[in-house]
Tab-separated table of C-alpha atoms (C1' of nucleotides) in Angstrom:
chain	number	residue	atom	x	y	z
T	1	UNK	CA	0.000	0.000	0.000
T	2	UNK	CA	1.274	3.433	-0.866
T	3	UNK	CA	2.446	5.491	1.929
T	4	UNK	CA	0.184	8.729	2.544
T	5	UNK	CA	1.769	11.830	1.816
T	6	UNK	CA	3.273	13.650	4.733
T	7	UNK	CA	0.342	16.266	6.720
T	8	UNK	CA	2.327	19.162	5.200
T	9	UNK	CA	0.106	21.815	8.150
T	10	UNK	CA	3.412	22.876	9.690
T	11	UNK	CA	2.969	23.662	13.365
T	12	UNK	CA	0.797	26.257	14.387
T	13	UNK	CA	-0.496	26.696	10.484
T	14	UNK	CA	-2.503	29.792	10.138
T	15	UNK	CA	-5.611	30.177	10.982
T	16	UNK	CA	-7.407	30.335	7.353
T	17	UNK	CA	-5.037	26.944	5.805
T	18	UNK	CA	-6.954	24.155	4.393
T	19	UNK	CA	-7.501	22.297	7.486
T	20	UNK	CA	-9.595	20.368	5.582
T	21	UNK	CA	-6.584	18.309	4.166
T	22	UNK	CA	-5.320	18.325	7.611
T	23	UNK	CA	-8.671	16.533	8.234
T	24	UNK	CA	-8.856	13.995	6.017
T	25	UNK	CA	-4.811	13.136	6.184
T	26	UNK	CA	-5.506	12.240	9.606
T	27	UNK	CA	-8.217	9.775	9.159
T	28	UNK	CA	-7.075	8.642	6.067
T	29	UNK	CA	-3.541	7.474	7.669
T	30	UNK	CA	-5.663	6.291	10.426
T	31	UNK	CA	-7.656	3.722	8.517
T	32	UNK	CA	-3.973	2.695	6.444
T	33	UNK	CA	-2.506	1.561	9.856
T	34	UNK	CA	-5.784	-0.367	10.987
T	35	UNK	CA	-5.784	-2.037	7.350
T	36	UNK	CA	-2.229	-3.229	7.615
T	37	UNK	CA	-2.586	-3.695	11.070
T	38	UNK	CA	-5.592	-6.153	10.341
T	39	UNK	CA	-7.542	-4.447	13.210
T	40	UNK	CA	-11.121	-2.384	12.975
T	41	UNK	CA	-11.723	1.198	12.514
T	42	UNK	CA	-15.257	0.885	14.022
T	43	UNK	CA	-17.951	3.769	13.324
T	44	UNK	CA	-17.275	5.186	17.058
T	45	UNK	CA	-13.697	4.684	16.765
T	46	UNK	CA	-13.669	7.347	13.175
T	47	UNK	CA	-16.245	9.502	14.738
T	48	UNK	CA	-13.701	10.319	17.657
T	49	UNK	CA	-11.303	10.397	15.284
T	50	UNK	CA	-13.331	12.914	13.261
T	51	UNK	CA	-14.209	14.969	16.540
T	52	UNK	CA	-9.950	15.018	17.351
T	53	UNK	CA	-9.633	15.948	13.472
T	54	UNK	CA	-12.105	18.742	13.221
T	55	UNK	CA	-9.182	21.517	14.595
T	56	UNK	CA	-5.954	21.073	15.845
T	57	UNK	CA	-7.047	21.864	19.365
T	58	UNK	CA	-6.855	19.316	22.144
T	59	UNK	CA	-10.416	18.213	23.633
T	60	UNK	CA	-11.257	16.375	26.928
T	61	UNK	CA	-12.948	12.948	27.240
T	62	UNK	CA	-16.202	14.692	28.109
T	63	UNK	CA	-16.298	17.233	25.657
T	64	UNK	CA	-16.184	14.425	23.140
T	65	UNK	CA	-18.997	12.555	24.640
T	66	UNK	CA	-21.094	16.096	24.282
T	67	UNK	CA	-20.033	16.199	20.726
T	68	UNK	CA	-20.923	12.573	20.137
T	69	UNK	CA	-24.335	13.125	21.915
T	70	UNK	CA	-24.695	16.008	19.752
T	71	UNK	CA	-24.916	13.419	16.028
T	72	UNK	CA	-25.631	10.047	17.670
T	73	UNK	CA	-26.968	8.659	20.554
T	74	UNK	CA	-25.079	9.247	24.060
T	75	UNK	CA	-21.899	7.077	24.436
T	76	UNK	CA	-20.594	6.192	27.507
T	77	UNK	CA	-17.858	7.335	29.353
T	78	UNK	CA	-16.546	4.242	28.678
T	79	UNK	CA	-16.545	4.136	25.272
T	80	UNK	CA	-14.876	7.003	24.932
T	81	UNK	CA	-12.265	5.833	27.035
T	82	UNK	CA	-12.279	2.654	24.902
T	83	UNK	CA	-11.681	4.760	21.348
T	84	UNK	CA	-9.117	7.114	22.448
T	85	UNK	CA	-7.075	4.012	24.425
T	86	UNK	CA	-7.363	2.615	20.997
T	87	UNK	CA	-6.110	5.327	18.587
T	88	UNK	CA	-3.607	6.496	21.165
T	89	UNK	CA	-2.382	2.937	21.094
T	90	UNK	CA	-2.486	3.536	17.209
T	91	UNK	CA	-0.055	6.014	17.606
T	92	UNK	CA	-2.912	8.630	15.988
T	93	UNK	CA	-4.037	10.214	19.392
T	94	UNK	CA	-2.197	11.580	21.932
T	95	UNK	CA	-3.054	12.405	25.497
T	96	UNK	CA	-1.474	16.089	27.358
T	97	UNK	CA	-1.343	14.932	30.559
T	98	UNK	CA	-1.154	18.696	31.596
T	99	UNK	CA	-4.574	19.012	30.850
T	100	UNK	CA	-6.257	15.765	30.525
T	101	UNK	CA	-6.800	16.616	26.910
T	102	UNK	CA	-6.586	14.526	24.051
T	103	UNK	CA	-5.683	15.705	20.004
T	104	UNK	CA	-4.982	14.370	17.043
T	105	UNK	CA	-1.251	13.795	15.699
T	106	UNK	CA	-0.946	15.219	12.448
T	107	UNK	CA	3.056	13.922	12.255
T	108	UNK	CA	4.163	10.321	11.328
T	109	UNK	CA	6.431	10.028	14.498
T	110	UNK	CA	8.227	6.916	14.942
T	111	UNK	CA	10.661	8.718	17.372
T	112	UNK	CA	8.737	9.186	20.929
T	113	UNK	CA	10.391	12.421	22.061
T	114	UNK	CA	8.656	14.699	20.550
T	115	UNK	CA	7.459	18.201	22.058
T	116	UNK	CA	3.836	19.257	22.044
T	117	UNK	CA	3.564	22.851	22.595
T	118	UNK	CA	-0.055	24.186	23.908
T	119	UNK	CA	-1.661	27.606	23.303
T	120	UNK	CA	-3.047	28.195	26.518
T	121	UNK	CA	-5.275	30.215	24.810
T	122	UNK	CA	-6.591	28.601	21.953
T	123	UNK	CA	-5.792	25.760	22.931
T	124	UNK	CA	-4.383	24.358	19.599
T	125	UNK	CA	-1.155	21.936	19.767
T	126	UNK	CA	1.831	21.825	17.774
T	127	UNK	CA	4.283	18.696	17.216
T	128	UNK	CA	7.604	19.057	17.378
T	129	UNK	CA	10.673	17.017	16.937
T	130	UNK	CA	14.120	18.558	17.647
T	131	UNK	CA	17.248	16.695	17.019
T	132	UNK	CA	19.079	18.440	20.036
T	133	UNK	CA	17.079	17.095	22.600
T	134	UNK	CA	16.356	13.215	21.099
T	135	UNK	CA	20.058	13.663	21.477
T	136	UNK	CA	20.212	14.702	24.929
T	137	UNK	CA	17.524	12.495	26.752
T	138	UNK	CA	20.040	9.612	26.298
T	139	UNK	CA	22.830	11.095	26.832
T	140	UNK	CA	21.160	12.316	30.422
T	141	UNK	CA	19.770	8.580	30.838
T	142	UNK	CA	22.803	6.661	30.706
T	143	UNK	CA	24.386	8.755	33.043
T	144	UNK	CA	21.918	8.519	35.602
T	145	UNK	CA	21.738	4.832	34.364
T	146	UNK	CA	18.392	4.726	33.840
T	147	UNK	CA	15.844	2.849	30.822
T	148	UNK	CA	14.035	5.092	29.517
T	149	UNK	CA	10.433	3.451	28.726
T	150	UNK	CA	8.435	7.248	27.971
T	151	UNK	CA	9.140	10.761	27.525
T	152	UNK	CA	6.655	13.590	28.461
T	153	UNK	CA	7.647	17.050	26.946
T	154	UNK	CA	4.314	19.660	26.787
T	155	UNK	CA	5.444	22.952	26.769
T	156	UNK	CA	2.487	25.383	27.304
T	157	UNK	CA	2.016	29.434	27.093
T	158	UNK	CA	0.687	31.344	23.847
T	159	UNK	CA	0.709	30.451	20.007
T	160	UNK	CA	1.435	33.442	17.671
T	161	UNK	CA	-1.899	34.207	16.272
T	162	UNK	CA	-3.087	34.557	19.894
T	163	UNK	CA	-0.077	36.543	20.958
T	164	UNK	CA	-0.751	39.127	18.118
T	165	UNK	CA	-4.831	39.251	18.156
O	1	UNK	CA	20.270	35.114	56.310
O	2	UNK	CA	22.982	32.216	55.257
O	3	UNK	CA	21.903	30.491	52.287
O	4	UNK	CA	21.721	26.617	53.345
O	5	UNK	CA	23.710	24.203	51.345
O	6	UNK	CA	22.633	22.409	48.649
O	7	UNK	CA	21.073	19.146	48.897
O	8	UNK	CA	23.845	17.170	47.961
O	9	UNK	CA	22.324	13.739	47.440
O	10	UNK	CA	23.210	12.812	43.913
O	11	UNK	CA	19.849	12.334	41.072
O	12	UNK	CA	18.647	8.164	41.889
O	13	UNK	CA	20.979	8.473	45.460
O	14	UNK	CA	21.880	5.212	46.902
O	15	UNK	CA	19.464	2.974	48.706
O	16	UNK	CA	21.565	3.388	51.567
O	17	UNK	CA	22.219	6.743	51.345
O	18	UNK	CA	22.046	9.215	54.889
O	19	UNK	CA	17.990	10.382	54.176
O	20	UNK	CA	18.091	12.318	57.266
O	21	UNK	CA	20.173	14.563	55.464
O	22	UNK	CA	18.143	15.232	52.643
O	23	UNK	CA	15.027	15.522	54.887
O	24	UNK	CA	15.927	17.981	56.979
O	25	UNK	CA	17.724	19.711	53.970
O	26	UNK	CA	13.884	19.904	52.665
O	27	UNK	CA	12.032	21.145	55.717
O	28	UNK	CA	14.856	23.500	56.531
O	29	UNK	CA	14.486	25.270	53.318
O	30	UNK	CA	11.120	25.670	53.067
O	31	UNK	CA	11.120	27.050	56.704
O	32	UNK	CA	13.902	29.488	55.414
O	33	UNK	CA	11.949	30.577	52.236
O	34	UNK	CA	8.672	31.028	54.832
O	35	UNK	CA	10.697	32.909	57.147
O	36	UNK	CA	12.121	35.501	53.926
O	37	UNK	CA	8.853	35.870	52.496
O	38	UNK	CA	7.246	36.571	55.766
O	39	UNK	CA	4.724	33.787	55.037
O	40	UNK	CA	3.709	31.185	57.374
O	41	UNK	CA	4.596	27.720	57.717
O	42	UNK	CA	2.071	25.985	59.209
O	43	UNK	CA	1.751	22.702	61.360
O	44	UNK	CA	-0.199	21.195	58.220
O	45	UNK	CA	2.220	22.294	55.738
O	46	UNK	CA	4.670	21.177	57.347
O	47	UNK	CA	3.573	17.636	58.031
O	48	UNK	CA	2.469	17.318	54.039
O	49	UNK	CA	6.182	18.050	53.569
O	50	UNK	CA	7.336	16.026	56.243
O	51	UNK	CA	5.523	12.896	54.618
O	52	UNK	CA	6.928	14.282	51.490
O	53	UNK	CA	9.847	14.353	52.513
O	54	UNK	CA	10.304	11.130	53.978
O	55	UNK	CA	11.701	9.501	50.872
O	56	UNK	CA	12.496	10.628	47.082
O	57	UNK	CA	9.790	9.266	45.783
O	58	UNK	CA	6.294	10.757	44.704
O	59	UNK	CA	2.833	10.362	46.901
O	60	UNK	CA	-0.814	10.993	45.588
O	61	UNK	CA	-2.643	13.548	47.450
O	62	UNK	CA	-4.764	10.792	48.862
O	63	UNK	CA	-2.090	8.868	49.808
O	64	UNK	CA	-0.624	11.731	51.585
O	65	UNK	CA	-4.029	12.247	53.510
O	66	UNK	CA	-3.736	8.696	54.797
O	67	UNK	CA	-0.838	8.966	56.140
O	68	UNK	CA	-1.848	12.464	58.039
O	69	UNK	CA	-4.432	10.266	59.144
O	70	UNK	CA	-2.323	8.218	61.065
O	71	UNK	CA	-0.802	10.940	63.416
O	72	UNK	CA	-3.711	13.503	63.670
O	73	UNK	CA	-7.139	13.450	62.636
O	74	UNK	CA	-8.222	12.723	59.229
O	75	UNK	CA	-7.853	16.270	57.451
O	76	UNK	CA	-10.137	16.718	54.087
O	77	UNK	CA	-9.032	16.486	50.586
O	78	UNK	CA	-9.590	19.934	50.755
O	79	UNK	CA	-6.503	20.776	53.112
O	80	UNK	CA	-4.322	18.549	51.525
O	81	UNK	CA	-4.766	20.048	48.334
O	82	UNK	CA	-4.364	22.823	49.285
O	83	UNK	CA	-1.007	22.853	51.544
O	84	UNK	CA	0.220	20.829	48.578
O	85	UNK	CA	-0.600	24.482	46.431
O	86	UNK	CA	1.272	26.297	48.572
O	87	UNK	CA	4.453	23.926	49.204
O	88	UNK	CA	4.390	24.168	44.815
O	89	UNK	CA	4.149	27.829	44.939
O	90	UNK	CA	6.665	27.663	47.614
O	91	UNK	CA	8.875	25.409	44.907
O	92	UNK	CA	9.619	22.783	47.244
O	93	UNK	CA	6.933	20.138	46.022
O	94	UNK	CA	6.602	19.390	42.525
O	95	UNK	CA	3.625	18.094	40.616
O	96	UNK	CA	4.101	15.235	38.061
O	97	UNK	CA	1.273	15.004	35.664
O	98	UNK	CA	2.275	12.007	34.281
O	99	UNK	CA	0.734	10.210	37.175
O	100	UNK	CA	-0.588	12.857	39.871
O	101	UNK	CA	1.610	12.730	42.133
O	102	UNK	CA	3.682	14.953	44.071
O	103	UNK	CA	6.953	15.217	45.553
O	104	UNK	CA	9.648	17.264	47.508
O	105	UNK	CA	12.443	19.108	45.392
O	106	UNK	CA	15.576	18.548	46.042
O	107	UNK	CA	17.251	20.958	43.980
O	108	UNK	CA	17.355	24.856	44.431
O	109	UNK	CA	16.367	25.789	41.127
O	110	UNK	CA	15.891	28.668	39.898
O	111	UNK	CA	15.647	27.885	36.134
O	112	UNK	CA	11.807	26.169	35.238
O	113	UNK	CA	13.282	24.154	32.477
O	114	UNK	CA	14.130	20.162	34.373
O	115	UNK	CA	13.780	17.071	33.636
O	116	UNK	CA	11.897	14.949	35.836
O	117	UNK	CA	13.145	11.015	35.872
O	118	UNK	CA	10.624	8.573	37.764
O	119	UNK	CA	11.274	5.097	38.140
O	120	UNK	CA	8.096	3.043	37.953
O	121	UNK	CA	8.621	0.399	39.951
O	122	UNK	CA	9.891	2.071	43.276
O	123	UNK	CA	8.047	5.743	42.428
O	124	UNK	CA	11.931	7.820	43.114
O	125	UNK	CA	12.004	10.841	41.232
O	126	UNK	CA	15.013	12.018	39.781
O	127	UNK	CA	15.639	16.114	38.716
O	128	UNK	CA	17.944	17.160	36.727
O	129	UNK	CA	19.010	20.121	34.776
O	130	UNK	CA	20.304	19.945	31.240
O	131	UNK	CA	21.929	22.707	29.677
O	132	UNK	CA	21.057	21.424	26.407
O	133	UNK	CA	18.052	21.297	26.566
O	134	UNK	CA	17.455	24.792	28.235
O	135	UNK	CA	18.693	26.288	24.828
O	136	UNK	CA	17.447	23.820	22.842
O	137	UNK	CA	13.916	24.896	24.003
O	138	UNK	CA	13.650	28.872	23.514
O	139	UNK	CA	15.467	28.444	20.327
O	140	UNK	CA	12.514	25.948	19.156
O	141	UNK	CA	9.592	28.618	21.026
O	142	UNK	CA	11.403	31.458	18.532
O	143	UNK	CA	11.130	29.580	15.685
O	144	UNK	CA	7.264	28.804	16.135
O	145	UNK	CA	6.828	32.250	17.694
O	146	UNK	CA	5.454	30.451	21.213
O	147	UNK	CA	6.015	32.344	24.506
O	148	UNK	CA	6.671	29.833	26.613
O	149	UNK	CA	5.384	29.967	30.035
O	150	UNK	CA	5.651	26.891	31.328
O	151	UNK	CA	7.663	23.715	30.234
O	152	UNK	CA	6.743	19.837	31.756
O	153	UNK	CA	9.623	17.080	31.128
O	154	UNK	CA	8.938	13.881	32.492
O	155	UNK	CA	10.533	11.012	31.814
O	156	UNK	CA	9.461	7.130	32.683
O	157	UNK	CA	11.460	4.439	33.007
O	158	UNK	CA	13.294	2.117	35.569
O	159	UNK	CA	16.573	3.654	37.869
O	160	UNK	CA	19.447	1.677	38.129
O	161	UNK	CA	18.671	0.100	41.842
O	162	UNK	CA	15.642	-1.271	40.257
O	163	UNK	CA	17.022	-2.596	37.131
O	164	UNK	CA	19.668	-4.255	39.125
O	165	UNK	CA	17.686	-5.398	41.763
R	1	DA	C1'	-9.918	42.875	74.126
R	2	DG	C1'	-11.175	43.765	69.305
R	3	DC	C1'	-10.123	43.931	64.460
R	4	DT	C1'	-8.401	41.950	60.184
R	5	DG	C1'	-6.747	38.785	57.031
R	6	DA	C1'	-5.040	34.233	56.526
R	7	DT	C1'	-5.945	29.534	57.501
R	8	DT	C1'	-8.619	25.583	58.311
R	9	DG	C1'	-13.001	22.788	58.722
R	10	DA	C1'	-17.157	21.019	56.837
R	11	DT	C1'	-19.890	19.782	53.206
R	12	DA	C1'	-20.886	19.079	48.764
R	13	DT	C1'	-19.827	18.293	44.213
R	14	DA	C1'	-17.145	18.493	39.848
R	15	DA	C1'	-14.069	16.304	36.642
R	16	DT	C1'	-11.565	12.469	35.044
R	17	DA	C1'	-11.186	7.552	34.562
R	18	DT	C1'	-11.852	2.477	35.228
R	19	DA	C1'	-14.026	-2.184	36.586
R	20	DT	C1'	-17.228	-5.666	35.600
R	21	DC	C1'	-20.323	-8.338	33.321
R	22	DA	C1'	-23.854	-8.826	29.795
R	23	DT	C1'	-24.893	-8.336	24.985
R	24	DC	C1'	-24.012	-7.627	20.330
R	25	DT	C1'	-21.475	-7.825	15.848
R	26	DC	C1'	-18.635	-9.434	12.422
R	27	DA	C1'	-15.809	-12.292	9.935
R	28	DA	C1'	-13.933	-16.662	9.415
R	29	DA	C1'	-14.427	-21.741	9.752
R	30	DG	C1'	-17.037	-25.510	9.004
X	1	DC	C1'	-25.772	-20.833	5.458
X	2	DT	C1'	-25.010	-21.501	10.008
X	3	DT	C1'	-22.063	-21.739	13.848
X	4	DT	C1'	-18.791	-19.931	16.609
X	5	DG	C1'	-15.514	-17.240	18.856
X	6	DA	C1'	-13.027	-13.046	19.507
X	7	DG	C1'	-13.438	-8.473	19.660
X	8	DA	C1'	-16.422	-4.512	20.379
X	9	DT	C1'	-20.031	-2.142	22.695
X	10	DG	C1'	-23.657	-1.280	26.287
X	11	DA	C1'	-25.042	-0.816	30.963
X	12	DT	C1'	-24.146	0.003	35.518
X	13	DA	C1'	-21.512	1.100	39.105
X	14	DT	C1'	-17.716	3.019	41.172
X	15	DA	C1'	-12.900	4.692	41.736
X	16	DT	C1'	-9.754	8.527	41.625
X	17	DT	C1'	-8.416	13.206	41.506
X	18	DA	C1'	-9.640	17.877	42.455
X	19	DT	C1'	-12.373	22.144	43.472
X	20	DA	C1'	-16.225	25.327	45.201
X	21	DT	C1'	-18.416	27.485	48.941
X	22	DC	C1'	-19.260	29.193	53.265
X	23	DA	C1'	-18.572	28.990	58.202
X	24	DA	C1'	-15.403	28.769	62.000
X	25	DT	C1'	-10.916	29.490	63.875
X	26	DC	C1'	-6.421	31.388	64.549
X	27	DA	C1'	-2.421	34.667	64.515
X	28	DG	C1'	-0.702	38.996	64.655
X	29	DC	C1'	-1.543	43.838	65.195
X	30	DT	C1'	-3.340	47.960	67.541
DNA sequence: AGCTGATTGATATAATATATCATCTCAAAG
DNA sequence: CTTTGAGATGATATATTATATCAATCAGCT
């Protein structure tokens, strides 16, 4: 199967790009990896997809229940636990601990220190992957001789387009 | 007033390592910051940091109001949240949001950029302070044009007691 | 002693997340 | 085409983490 092009959004795009093909990159790469993965992209797994995809901001578990309620019936809390453990666990979710939120990668990351930065604001997230400090983390590790299993880097305060509005 | 030496336990210190030390290194400098900012240290602050401060590693808030439970009367979540607020605005407790859970800083520092390392099977947390890394990160914030105003690192993993052990 | 602001207590509830077991669905095997 | 079995969802309950609100208390000052 042909590899999906790159989400070319770069971080913090502006606010009038395409998101649309931000949209559908997402849950098109989404339903790739369940394909080759042999695994099922049920209708309440793509709608909280499709919630996470709408923006690049990060939602809570509750505010995609309301949104759920809003086109279908009323999903438990459980479910939506259930679909975001399962597209975080397809590497196309990810969860800011610093506010219990949950958004939708728009990078193909196979590195896992990466640095989410979050408009307090706006509350949109950016992905970023710097060289510098996937260099560094080990370096720090095997001096303190510790195995790294998971890296947590959010970096919060204000986006640009909030900054100048 | 004399500035109080540094903690000097090392990041992951040794199992056997003189913990008095670094106890009373704790409580003594958050009764010195009290005493500078003219802000009161309280019996119930104090204990939270006392149980804190009993080990390096990193307590719920409900598992610190058990054990507050067992030498006075059962205070509400209420008061342990909030001494734990004021130990963190203090800077001697830190937050991780990886698993909510708190713990007493070791380090005098003055920079907001560290690296948290937490060992999950015995719960120590580690701090450190790359230099790397504290370029690395307003270098990235100008590029995306992000004020930063607050940075999380946390990293998971096992320390080298536990690995060993 | 009386005032004032900070602290704590008491009570309730919000917000986030998981456990458990029953039921349903789908796709593959027979 | 039916059976069957694993995975997915529903239903219910509950656990865990955290905050809001208002009353009571305490410490320091005059």
């Amino acid at each position: 199967m042909a590899h999906l092009p790159r989400c070319d959004s770069p971080p913090f795009p502006a606010v009038d790009h395409d998101h649309g093909r931000c949209r559908s990159w997402i849950l098109q790469r989404a339903e790739q990896l369940c394909q080759q993965q042999g695994i099922r992209f049920t209708p309440q797994r793509q709608q909280v997809l499709a919630i996470l995809s709408a923006s690049h901001r990060s939602l809570g578990a509750y505010d995609i229940l309301e949104r759920m309620a809003e086109s279908t019936r009323r999903p438990t809390p459980a479910a939506v636990y259930r679909a975001l453990a399962f597209l975080m666990e397809l590497g196309v979710v990810h969860r800011m601990s610093g506010n219990n939120a949950y958004f939708a990668c728009t990078r193909t990351n196979h590195q896992h220190i990466m640095q989410f930065w979050i408009c307090r604001r706006c509350g949109v997230v950016a992905e970023t992957e710097s060289s510098t400090i996937a260099q560094a983390i080990p370096l720090l590790a095997e001096t303190l001789e510790f195995q790294t299993a998971w890296v947590t880097m959010e970096i919060e305060g204000e986006c640009r387009t909030c900054r100048t509005a």
